[in-house]
Short mmCIF file of N, CA, C and O and ligand atoms in Angstrom, two decimals:
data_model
loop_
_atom_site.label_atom_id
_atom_site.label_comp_id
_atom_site.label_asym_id
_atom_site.label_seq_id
_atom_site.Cartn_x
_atom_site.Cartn_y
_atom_site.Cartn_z
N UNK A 9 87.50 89.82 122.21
CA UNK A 9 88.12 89.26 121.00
C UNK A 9 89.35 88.44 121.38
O UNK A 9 90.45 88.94 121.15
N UNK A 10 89.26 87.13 121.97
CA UNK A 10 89.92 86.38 122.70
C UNK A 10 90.46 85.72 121.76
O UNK A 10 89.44 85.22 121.30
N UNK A 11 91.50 85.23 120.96
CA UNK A 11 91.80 84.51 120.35
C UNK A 11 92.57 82.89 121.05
O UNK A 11 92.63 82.91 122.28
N UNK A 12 92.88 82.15 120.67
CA UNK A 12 93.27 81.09 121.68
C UNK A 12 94.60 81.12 121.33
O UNK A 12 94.95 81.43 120.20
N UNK A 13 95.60 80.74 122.47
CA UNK A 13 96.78 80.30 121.96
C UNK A 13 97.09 79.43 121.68
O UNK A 13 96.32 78.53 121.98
N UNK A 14 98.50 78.95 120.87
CA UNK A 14 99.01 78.11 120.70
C UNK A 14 99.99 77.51 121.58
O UNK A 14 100.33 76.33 121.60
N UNK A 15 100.46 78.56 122.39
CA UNK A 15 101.72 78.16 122.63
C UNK A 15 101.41 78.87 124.16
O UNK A 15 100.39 79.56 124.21
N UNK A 16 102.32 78.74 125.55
CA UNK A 16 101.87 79.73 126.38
C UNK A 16 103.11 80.86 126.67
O UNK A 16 104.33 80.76 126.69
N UNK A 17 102.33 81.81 126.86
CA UNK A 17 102.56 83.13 126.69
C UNK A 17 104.26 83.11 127.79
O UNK A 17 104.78 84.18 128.12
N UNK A 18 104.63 82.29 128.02
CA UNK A 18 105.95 81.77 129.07
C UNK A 18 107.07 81.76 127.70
O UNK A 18 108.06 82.48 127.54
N UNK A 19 106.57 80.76 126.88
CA UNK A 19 107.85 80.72 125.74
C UNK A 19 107.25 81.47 124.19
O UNK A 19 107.70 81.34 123.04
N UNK A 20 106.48 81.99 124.53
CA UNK A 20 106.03 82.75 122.97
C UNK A 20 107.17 83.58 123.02
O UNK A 20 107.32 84.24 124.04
N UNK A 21 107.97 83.66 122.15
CA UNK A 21 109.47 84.12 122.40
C UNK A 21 108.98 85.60 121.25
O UNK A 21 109.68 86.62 121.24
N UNK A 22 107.83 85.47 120.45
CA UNK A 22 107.29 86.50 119.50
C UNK A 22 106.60 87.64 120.74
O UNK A 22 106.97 88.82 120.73
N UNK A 23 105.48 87.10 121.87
CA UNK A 23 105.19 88.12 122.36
C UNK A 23 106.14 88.93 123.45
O UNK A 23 106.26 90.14 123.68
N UNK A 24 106.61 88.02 123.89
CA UNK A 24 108.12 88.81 124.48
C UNK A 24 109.25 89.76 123.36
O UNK A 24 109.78 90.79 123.78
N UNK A 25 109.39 89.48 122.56
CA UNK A 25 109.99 90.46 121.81
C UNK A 25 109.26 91.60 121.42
O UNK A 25 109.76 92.72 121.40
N UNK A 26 107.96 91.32 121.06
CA UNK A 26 106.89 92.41 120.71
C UNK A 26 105.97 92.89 121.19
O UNK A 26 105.44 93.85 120.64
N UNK A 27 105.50 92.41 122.33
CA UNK A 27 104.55 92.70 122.66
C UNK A 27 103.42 92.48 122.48
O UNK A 27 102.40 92.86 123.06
N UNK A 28 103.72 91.49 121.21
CA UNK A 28 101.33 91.31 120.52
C UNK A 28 101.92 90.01 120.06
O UNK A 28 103.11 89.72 119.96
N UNK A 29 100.90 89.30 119.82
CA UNK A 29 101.15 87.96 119.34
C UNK A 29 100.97 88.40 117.35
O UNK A 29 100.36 89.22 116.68
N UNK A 30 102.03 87.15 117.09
CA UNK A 30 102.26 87.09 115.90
C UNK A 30 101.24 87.79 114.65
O UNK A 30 101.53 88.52 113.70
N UNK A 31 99.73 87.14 115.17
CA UNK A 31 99.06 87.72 113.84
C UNK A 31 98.12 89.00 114.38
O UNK A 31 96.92 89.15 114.15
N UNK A 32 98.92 89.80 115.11
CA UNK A 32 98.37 91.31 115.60
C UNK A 32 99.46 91.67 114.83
O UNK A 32 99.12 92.76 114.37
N UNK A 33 100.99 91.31 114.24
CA UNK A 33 101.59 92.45 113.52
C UNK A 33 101.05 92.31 112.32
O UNK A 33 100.40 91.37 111.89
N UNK A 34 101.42 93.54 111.68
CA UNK A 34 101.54 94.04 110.50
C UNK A 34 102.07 94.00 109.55
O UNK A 34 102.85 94.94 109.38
N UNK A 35 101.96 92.76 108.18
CA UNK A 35 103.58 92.54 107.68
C UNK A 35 103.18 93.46 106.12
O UNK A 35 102.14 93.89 105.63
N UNK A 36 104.49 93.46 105.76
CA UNK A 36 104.65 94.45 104.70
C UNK A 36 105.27 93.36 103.32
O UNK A 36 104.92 92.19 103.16
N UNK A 37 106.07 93.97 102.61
CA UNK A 37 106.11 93.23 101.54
C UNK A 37 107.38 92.16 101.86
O UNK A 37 107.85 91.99 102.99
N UNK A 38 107.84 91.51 100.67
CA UNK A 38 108.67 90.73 101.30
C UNK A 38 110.19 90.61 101.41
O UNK A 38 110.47 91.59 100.72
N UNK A 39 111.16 90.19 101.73
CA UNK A 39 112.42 90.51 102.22
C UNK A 39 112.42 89.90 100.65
O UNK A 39 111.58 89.08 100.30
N UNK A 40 113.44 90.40 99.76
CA UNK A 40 113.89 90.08 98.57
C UNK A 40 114.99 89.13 99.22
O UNK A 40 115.26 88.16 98.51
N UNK A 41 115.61 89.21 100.28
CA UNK A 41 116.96 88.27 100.42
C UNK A 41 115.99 86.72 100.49
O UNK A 41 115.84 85.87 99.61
N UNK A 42 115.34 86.76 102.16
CA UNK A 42 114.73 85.23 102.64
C UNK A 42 113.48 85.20 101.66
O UNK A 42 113.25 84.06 101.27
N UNK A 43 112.62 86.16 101.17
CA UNK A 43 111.21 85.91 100.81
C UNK A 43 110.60 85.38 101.89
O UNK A 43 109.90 84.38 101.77
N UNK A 44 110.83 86.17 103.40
CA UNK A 44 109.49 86.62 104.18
C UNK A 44 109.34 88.15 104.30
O UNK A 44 110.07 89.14 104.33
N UNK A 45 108.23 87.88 104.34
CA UNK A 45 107.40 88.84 105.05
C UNK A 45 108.23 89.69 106.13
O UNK A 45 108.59 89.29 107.23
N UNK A 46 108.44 90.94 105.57
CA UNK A 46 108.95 91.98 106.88
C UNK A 46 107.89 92.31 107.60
O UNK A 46 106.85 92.71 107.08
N UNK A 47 108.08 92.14 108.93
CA UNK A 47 106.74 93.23 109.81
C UNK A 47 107.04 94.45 109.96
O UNK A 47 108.06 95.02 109.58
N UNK A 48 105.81 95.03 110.73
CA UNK A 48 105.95 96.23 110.97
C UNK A 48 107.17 96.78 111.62
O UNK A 48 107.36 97.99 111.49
N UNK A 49 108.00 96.11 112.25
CA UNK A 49 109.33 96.17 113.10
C UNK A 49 110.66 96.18 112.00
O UNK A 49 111.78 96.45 112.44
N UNK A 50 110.47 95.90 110.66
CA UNK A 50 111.44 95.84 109.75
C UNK A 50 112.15 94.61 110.16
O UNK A 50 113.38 94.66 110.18
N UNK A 51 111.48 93.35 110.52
CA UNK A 51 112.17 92.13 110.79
C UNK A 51 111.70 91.48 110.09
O UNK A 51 110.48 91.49 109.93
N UNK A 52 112.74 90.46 109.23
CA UNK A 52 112.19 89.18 108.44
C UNK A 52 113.23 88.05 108.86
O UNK A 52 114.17 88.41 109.58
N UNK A 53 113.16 86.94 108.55
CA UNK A 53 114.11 85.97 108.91
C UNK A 53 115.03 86.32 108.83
O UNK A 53 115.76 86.18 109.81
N UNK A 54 115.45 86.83 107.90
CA UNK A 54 117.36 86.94 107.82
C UNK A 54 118.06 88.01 108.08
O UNK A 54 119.26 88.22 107.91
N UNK A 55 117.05 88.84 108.61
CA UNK A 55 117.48 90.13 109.16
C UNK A 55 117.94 91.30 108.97
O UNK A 55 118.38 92.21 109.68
N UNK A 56 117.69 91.03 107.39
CA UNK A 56 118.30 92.16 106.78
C UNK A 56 116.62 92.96 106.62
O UNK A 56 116.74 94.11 106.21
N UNK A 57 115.68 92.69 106.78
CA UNK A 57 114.48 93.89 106.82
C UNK A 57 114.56 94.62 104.97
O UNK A 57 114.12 95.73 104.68
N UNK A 58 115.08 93.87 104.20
CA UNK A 58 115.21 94.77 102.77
C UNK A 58 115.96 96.18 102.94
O UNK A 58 115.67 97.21 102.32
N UNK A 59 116.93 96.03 103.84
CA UNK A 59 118.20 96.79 103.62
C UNK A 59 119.01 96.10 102.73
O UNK A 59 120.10 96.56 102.41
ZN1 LIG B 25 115.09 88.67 104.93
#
């Protein structure tokens, strides 16, 4: 289940922080501050994770 990349795995600055590429996480509902998507990590753009 090979998916292709976009980008190479040198500056994917997402799988270095996480470990899986972007659409292996898990996102949850959305940050009421930015209106993204928190992942499974409680990270959304603005960093507040809906704290
Ligand atoms: Zn946010």
């Amino acid at each position: 289940m090979d998916k292709k990349r976009d980008v190479p795995i040198e500056i994917d600055d997402h799988f270095k922080l996480f470990g899986k590429e972007p659409w292996e996480v898990e996102y949850g509902e959305k940050c009421p501050l930015c209106d993204v998507r928190i992942d499974e990590y409680g990270f959304c753009s603005c960093g507040a994770g809906g704290n």
